[in-house]
Amino acid sequence: MSDDHSLGSPFTPSSAALNGHGNAHGKFDGKFNGSGNGATAYADPDADVELKSTDGRGALVPSSAALNGHGNAHGKFDGKFNGSGNGATAYADPDADVELKSTDGRVFRVHSYFLKAHSAYFRKVLESGIPSDPIPINANTKVLKLYLDLVHYKSIPPSWVWQHKDAVLKLSDELGSPGPAERALFVLHDRVDKDPWALFCLASQKGSVSLAKSALKALADADGHHHPDITSLTPGQVAHVTLPYLLGLYNAALAVQHEHHHALAHAHGHVHQHEISWKAIADKFSPVVA
């Protein structure tokens, strides 16, 4: 049986879909590329679509395989991509009236009412009519695709947003799209354990109090990583924190310390030195505004 690659996707029989190499006894020195039943099956960290079974098992798959249609034994499909893939037909609805072009040449077809509803830039560009040529967008295919997924309220794996967070937030700012930016920040709550301090800095820059609190609480988690102590933060560590959030951080730390001293003074008559808890700081945190 030969494989048909007419769609330009590397679909192969599942018995051959392996990252490793097989030997005569059927053992493999690599990992399954999603075709096994083990713990690492469908767990590619670079995949951008997350699926979940009824019994709670999650699966990460490339969006180029996210199809509405049905495949046959030769890898051909009689349906269409549902718009959430990176394949050639994602965002290719012939009825869509606007074309967007990424920096690497990919053209996306999108309905203008979605763009105007979520972007000040597109409301201005499209107020005089639909351009005949694709509108150039300052983002590569992956970032523009992620932005459009946020615009269309699609379910996006947190790992995908984490990987492209800086670029997609920058694009959202350039296009005057606060809604997609807020949704990206909301998804990042599930990735605060990756780098809590970096996300606290990002939250301060984007004005997200909820993400800032989540990041501070993540600093308190005992996960084996070395996190900064509030009393030993360096100029380099606070350089990317906005002033309202930095003042709010130290006000929260002072409030926690005051409460702790007050409680100990009443209980024992003296104060013990202690390390201020990040979780307690998170509960007290609020940026200082004029």
PDB file of N, CA, C and O in Angstrom, residues 196-198 200-201 212-223 225-234 237-238 241 245-246 248-254 256-257 274-286:
ATOM      1  N   PRO A 196       7.697  31.971  36.742  1.00  0.00           N
ATOM      2  CA  PRO A 196       6.774  32.876  37.435  1.00  0.00           C
ATOM      3  C   PRO A 196       7.207  34.339  37.439  1.00  0.00           C
ATOM      4  O   PRO A 196       6.382  35.230  37.230  1.00  0.00           O
ATOM      5  N   TRP A 197       8.497  34.579  37.676  1.00  0.00           N
ATOM      6  CA  TRP A 197       8.937  35.975  37.752  1.00  0.00           C
ATOM      7  C   TRP A 197       8.818  36.661  36.397  1.00  0.00           C
ATOM      8  O   TRP A 197       8.400  37.822  36.314  1.00  0.00           O
ATOM      9  N   ALA A 198       9.176  35.957  35.319  1.00  0.00           N
ATOM     10  CA  ALA A 198       9.049  36.537  33.979  1.00  0.00           C
ATOM     11  C   ALA A 198       7.591  36.860  33.671  1.00  0.00           C
ATOM     12  O   ALA A 198       7.289  37.893  33.055  1.00  0.00           O
ATOM     13  N   PHE A 200       5.301  37.541  35.941  1.00  0.00           N
ATOM     14  CA  PHE A 200       4.919  38.693  36.767  1.00  0.00           C
ATOM     15  C   PHE A 200       5.337  39.986  36.067  1.00  0.00           C
ATOM     16  O   PHE A 200       4.574  40.962  36.031  1.00  0.00           O
ATOM     17  N   CYS A 201       6.545  39.990  35.505  1.00  0.00           N
ATOM     18  CA  CYS A 201       7.006  41.161  34.752  1.00  0.00           C
ATOM     19  C   CYS A 201       6.088  41.443  33.571  1.00  0.00           C
ATOM     20  O   CYS A 201       5.702  42.596  33.316  1.00  0.00           O
ATOM     21  N   ALA A 212      -0.621  38.541  37.473  1.00  0.00           N
ATOM     22  CA  ALA A 212       0.436  38.900  38.421  1.00  0.00           C
ATOM     23  C   ALA A 212       0.278  38.122  39.721  1.00  0.00           C
ATOM     24  O   ALA A 212       1.251  37.589  40.275  1.00  0.00           O
ATOM     25  N   LYS A 213      -0.940  38.029  40.234  1.00  0.00           N
ATOM     26  CA  LYS A 213      -1.196  37.282  41.464  1.00  0.00           C
ATOM     27  C   LYS A 213      -0.890  35.789  41.281  1.00  0.00           C
ATOM     28  O   LYS A 213      -0.307  35.144  42.165  1.00  0.00           O
ATOM     29  N   SER A 214      -1.292  35.244  40.131  1.00  0.00           N
ATOM     30  CA  SER A 214      -1.016  33.829  39.857  1.00  0.00           C
ATOM     31  C   SER A 214       0.486  33.571  39.814  1.00  0.00           C
ATOM     32  O   SER A 214       0.977  32.556  40.315  1.00  0.00           O
ATOM     33  N   ALA A 215       1.232  34.502  39.205  1.00  0.00           N
ATOM     34  CA  ALA A 215       2.679  34.345  39.105  1.00  0.00           C
ATOM     35  C   ALA A 215       3.334  34.421  40.480  1.00  0.00           C
ATOM     36  O   ALA A 215       4.243  33.649  40.794  1.00  0.00           O
ATOM     37  N   LEU A 216       2.863  35.344  41.331  1.00  0.00           N
ATOM     38  CA  LEU A 216       3.427  35.456  42.681  1.00  0.00           C
ATOM     39  C   LEU A 216       3.156  34.203  43.501  1.00  0.00           C
ATOM     40  O   LEU A 216       4.018  33.725  44.247  1.00  0.00           O
ATOM     41  N   LYS A 217       1.967  33.639  43.355  1.00  0.00           N
ATOM     42  CA  LYS A 217       1.645  32.403  44.075  1.00  0.00           C
ATOM     43  C   LYS A 217       2.515  31.250  43.578  1.00  0.00           C
ATOM     44  O   LYS A 217       2.916  30.386  44.360  1.00  0.00           O
ATOM     45  N   ALA A 218       2.798  31.250  42.279  1.00  0.00           N
ATOM     46  CA  ALA A 218       3.651  30.190  41.717  1.00  0.00           C
ATOM     47  C   ALA A 218       5.073  30.277  42.271  1.00  0.00           C
ATOM     48  O   ALA A 218       5.770  29.268  42.372  1.00  0.00           O
ATOM     49  N   LEU A 219       5.514  31.474  42.639  1.00  0.00           N
ATOM     50  CA  LEU A 219       6.837  31.627  43.237  1.00  0.00           C
ATOM     51  C   LEU A 219       6.938  30.904  44.577  1.00  0.00           C
ATOM     52  O   LEU A 219       8.022  30.522  45.024  1.00  0.00           O
ATOM     53  N   ALA A 220       5.794  30.709  45.229  1.00  0.00           N
ATOM     54  CA  ALA A 220       5.777  30.052  46.537  1.00  0.00           C
ATOM     55  C   ALA A 220       5.771  28.536  46.436  1.00  0.00           C
ATOM     56  O   ALA A 220       5.998  27.845  47.432  1.00  0.00           O
ATOM     57  N   ASP A 221       5.494  28.005  45.250  1.00  0.00           N
ATOM     58  CA  ASP A 221       5.412  26.553  45.095  1.00  0.00           C
ATOM     59  C   ASP A 221       6.777  25.913  45.256  1.00  0.00           C
ATOM     60  O   ASP A 221       7.769  26.364  44.674  1.00  0.00           O
ATOM     61  N   ALA A 222       6.840  24.856  45.999  1.00  0.00           N
ATOM     62  CA  ALA A 222       8.093  24.122  46.201  1.00  0.00           C
ATOM     63  C   ALA A 222       8.268  23.117  45.081  1.00  0.00           C
ATOM     64  O   ALA A 222       7.920  21.954  45.202  1.00  0.00           O
ATOM     65  N   ASP A 223       8.807  23.585  43.956  1.00  0.00           N
ATOM     66  CA  ASP A 223       8.947  22.709  42.793  1.00  0.00           C
ATOM     67  C   ASP A 223      10.403  22.428  42.454  1.00  0.00           C
ATOM     68  O   ASP A 223      10.721  21.920  41.388  1.00  0.00           O
ATOM     69  N   HIS A 225      12.751  24.623  41.913  1.00  0.00           N
ATOM     70  CA  HIS A 225      13.410  25.714  41.213  1.00  0.00           C
ATOM     71  C   HIS A 225      13.796  26.814  42.202  1.00  0.00           C
ATOM     72  O   HIS A 225      13.140  27.018  43.221  1.00  0.00           O
ATOM     73  N   HIS A 226      14.854  27.527  41.883  1.00  0.00           N
ATOM     74  CA  HIS A 226      15.278  28.641  42.727  1.00  0.00           C
ATOM     75  C   HIS A 226      14.536  29.898  42.292  1.00  0.00           C
ATOM     76  O   HIS A 226      14.642  30.334  41.151  1.00  0.00           O
ATOM     77  N   HIS A 227      13.760  30.457  43.209  1.00  0.00           N
ATOM     78  CA  HIS A 227      13.029  31.675  42.921  1.00  0.00           C
ATOM     79  C   HIS A 227      13.576  32.805  43.796  1.00  0.00           C
ATOM     80  O   HIS A 227      14.069  32.562  44.905  1.00  0.00           O
ATOM     81  N   PRO A 228      13.479  34.037  43.332  1.00  0.00           N
ATOM     82  CA  PRO A 228      14.017  35.155  44.106  1.00  0.00           C
ATOM     83  C   PRO A 228      13.255  35.372  45.408  1.00  0.00           C
ATOM     84  O   PRO A 228      12.055  35.089  45.502  1.00  0.00           O
ATOM     85  N   ASP A 229      13.960  35.853  46.405  1.00  0.00           N
ATOM     86  CA  ASP A 229      13.344  36.232  47.675  1.00  0.00           C
ATOM     87  C   ASP A 229      13.035  37.729  47.603  1.00  0.00           C
ATOM     88  O   ASP A 229      13.803  38.502  47.027  1.00  0.00           O
ATOM     89  N   ILE A 230      11.919  38.124  48.185  1.00  0.00           N
ATOM     90  CA  ILE A 230      11.480  39.511  48.088  1.00  0.00           C
ATOM     91  C   ILE A 230      12.521  40.475  48.644  1.00  0.00           C
ATOM     92  O   ILE A 230      12.646  41.612  48.186  1.00  0.00           O
ATOM     93  N   THR A 231      13.310  40.016  49.630  1.00  0.00           N
ATOM     94  CA  THR A 231      14.292  40.904  50.256  1.00  0.00           C
ATOM     95  C   THR A 231      15.610  40.974  49.500  1.00  0.00           C
ATOM     96  O   THR A 231      16.501  41.745  49.890  1.00  0.00           O
ATOM     97  N   SER A 232      15.753  40.166  48.441  1.00  0.00           N
ATOM     98  CA  SER A 232      17.041  40.136  47.738  1.00  0.00           C
ATOM     99  C   SER A 232      16.901  40.345  46.233  1.00  0.00           C
ATOM    100  O   SER A 232      17.773  39.943  45.465  1.00  0.00           O
ATOM    101  N   LEU A 233      15.809  40.973  45.813  1.00  0.00           N
ATOM    102  CA  LEU A 233      15.632  41.252  44.390  1.00  0.00           C
ATOM    103  C   LEU A 233      16.691  42.250  43.922  1.00  0.00           C
ATOM    104  O   LEU A 233      16.989  43.225  44.612  1.00  0.00           O
ATOM    105  N   THR A 234      17.217  42.014  42.740  1.00  0.00           N
ATOM    106  CA  THR A 234      18.262  42.873  42.195  1.00  0.00           C
ATOM    107  C   THR A 234      17.680  43.872  41.204  1.00  0.00           C
ATOM    108  O   THR A 234      16.559  43.677  40.700  1.00  0.00           O
ATOM    109  N   GLN A 237      16.515  42.176  38.110  1.00  0.00           N
ATOM    110  CA  GLN A 237      15.279  41.406  38.213  1.00  0.00           C
ATOM    111  C   GLN A 237      14.038  42.293  38.168  1.00  0.00           C
ATOM    112  O   GLN A 237      12.991  41.872  37.692  1.00  0.00           O
ATOM    113  N   VAL A 238      14.151  43.515  38.675  1.00  0.00           N
ATOM    114  CA  VAL A 238      12.974  44.397  38.698  1.00  0.00           C
ATOM    115  C   VAL A 238      12.951  45.372  37.523  1.00  0.00           C
ATOM    116  O   VAL A 238      12.024  46.178  37.415  1.00  0.00           O
ATOM    117  N   VAL A 241       9.708  45.330  35.548  1.00  0.00           N
ATOM    118  CA  VAL A 241       8.455  45.487  36.289  1.00  0.00           C
ATOM    119  C   VAL A 241       8.058  46.956  36.250  1.00  0.00           C
ATOM    120  O   VAL A 241       8.875  47.837  36.554  1.00  0.00           O
ATOM    121  N   TYR A 245       3.343  48.260  39.659  1.00  0.00           N
ATOM    122  CA  TYR A 245       3.388  46.875  40.142  1.00  0.00           C
ATOM    123  C   TYR A 245       4.540  46.671  41.123  1.00  0.00           C
ATOM    124  O   TYR A 245       4.420  45.883  42.072  1.00  0.00           O
ATOM    125  N   LEU A 246       5.656  47.363  40.902  1.00  0.00           N
ATOM    126  CA  LEU A 246       6.782  47.245  41.818  1.00  0.00           C
ATOM    127  C   LEU A 246       6.418  47.834  43.186  1.00  0.00           C
ATOM    128  O   LEU A 246       6.694  47.237  44.237  1.00  0.00           O
ATOM    129  N   GLY A 248       3.402  48.169  44.327  1.00  0.00           N
ATOM    130  CA  GLY A 248       2.391  47.274  44.888  1.00  0.00           C
ATOM    131  C   GLY A 248       3.009  46.039  45.517  1.00  0.00           C
ATOM    132  O   GLY A 248       2.541  45.546  46.555  1.00  0.00           O
ATOM    133  N   LEU A 249       4.077  45.540  44.891  1.00  0.00           N
ATOM    134  CA  LEU A 249       4.773  44.365  45.415  1.00  0.00           C
ATOM    135  C   LEU A 249       5.382  44.659  46.785  1.00  0.00           C
ATOM    136  O   LEU A 249       5.215  43.882  47.743  1.00  0.00           O
ATOM    137  N   TYR A 250       6.065  45.782  46.889  1.00  0.00           N
ATOM    138  CA  TYR A 250       6.712  46.119  48.162  1.00  0.00           C
ATOM    139  C   TYR A 250       5.693  46.538  49.221  1.00  0.00           C
ATOM    140  O   TYR A 250       5.877  46.257  50.414  1.00  0.00           O
ATOM    141  N   ASN A 251       4.611  47.167  48.833  1.00  0.00           N
ATOM    142  CA  ASN A 251       3.553  47.479  49.793  1.00  0.00           C
ATOM    143  C   ASN A 251       2.941  46.205  50.358  1.00  0.00           C
ATOM    144  O   ASN A 251       2.656  46.113  51.558  1.00  0.00           O
ATOM    145  N   ALA A 252       2.741  45.204  49.484  1.00  0.00           N
ATOM    146  CA  ALA A 252       2.184  43.932  49.929  1.00  0.00           C
ATOM    147  C   ALA A 252       3.145  43.241  50.895  1.00  0.00           C
ATOM    148  O   ALA A 252       2.728  42.679  51.918  1.00  0.00           O
ATOM    149  N   ALA A 253       4.448  43.287  50.561  1.00  0.00           N
ATOM    150  CA  ALA A 253       5.446  42.666  51.432  1.00  0.00           C
ATOM    151  C   ALA A 253       5.480  43.351  52.800  1.00  0.00           C
ATOM    152  O   ALA A 253       5.561  42.682  53.843  1.00  0.00           O
ATOM    153  N   LEU A 254       5.393  44.673  52.815  1.00  0.00           N
ATOM    154  CA  LEU A 254       5.395  45.411  54.080  1.00  0.00           C
ATOM    155  C   LEU A 254       4.139  45.099  54.897  1.00  0.00           C
ATOM    156  O   LEU A 254       4.199  44.965  56.133  1.00  0.00           O
ATOM    157  N   VAL A 256       2.372  42.307  54.807  1.00  0.00           N
ATOM    158  CA  VAL A 256       2.506  40.946  55.332  1.00  0.00           C
ATOM    159  C   VAL A 256       3.450  40.941  56.527  1.00  0.00           C
ATOM    160  O   VAL A 256       3.185  40.303  57.561  1.00  0.00           O
ATOM    161  N   GLN A 257       4.562  41.656  56.411  1.00  0.00           N
ATOM    162  CA  GLN A 257       5.534  41.711  57.502  1.00  0.00           C
ATOM    163  C   GLN A 257       4.922  42.363  58.742  1.00  0.00           C
ATOM    164  O   GLN A 257       5.127  41.913  59.870  1.00  0.00           O
ATOM    165  N   HIS A 274      11.920  36.107  59.918  1.00  0.00           N
ATOM    166  CA  HIS A 274      11.263  35.097  59.092  1.00  0.00           C
ATOM    167  C   HIS A 274      11.377  35.488  57.629  1.00  0.00           C
ATOM    168  O   HIS A 274      11.669  36.634  57.294  1.00  0.00           O
ATOM    169  N   GLU A 275      11.116  34.540  56.770  1.00  0.00           N
ATOM    170  CA  GLU A 275      11.082  34.801  55.330  1.00  0.00           C
ATOM    171  C   GLU A 275       9.648  35.088  54.919  1.00  0.00           C
ATOM    172  O   GLU A 275       8.732  34.330  55.243  1.00  0.00           O
ATOM    173  N   ILE A 276       9.433  36.191  54.242  1.00  0.00           N
ATOM    174  CA  ILE A 276       8.087  36.582  53.841  1.00  0.00           C
ATOM    175  C   ILE A 276       7.586  35.650  52.746  1.00  0.00           C
ATOM    176  O   ILE A 276       8.271  35.395  51.761  1.00  0.00           O
ATOM    177  N   SER A 277       6.371  35.149  52.909  1.00  0.00           N
ATOM    178  CA  SER A 277       5.793  34.178  51.979  1.00  0.00           C
ATOM    179  C   SER A 277       5.299  34.866  50.710  1.00  0.00           C
ATOM    180  O   SER A 277       4.590  35.878  50.770  1.00  0.00           O
ATOM    181  N   TRP A 278       5.661  34.279  49.555  1.00  0.00           N
ATOM    182  CA  TRP A 278       5.173  34.805  48.277  1.00  0.00           C
ATOM    183  C   TRP A 278       3.655  34.668  48.180  1.00  0.00           C
ATOM    184  O   TRP A 278       2.983  35.522  47.605  1.00  0.00           O
ATOM    185  N   LYS A 279       3.112  33.602  48.726  1.00  0.00           N
ATOM    186  CA  LYS A 279       1.661  33.409  48.675  1.00  0.00           C
ATOM    187  C   LYS A 279       0.950  34.508  49.457  1.00  0.00           C
ATOM    188  O   LYS A 279      -0.075  35.051  49.019  1.00  0.00           O
ATOM    189  N   ALA A 280       1.490  34.842  50.643  1.00  0.00           N
ATOM    190  CA  ALA A 280       0.890  35.911  51.440  1.00  0.00           C
ATOM    191  C   ALA A 280       0.992  37.244  50.707  1.00  0.00           C
ATOM    192  O   ALA A 280       0.058  38.066  50.743  1.00  0.00           O
ATOM    193  N   ILE A 281       2.116  37.454  50.039  1.00  0.00           N
ATOM    194  CA  ILE A 281       2.293  38.689  49.242  1.00  0.00           C
ATOM    195  C   ILE A 281       1.268  38.722  48.120  1.00  0.00           C
ATOM    196  O   ILE A 281       0.663  39.780  47.833  1.00  0.00           O
ATOM    197  N   ALA A 282       1.061  37.584  47.453  1.00  0.00           N
ATOM    198  CA  ALA A 282       0.087  37.523  46.358  1.00  0.00           C
ATOM    199  C   ALA A 282      -1.306  37.894  46.832  1.00  0.00           C
ATOM    200  O   ALA A 282      -2.053  38.597  46.137  1.00  0.00           O
ATOM    201  N   ASP A 283      -1.671  37.412  48.023  1.00  0.00           N
ATOM    202  CA  ASP A 283      -3.004  37.712  48.548  1.00  0.00           C
ATOM    203  C   ASP A 283      -3.177  39.196  48.840  1.00  0.00           C
ATOM    204  O   ASP A 283      -4.278  39.735  48.722  1.00  0.00           O
ATOM    205  N   LYS A 284      -2.092  39.870  49.207  1.00  0.00           N
ATOM    206  CA  LYS A 284      -2.158  41.301  49.539  1.00  0.00           C
ATOM    207  C   LYS A 284      -1.882  42.212  48.345  1.00  0.00           C
ATOM    208  O   LYS A 284      -2.117  43.422  48.413  1.00  0.00           O
ATOM    209  N   PHE A 285      -1.383  41.620  47.254  1.00  0.00           N
ATOM    210  CA  PHE A 285      -0.890  42.448  46.150  1.00  0.00           C
ATOM    211  C   PHE A 285      -1.983  43.231  45.441  1.00  0.00           C
ATOM    212  O   PHE A 285      -3.061  42.710  45.126  1.00  0.00           O
ATOM    213  N   SER A 286      -1.647  44.468  45.165  1.00  0.00           N
ATOM    214  CA  SER A 286      -2.479  45.349  44.335  1.00  0.00           C
ATOM    215  C   SER A 286      -1.594  46.457  43.795  1.00  0.00           C
ATOM    216  O   SER A 286      -0.857  47.088  44.572  1.00  0.00           O
TER     217      SER A 286
END
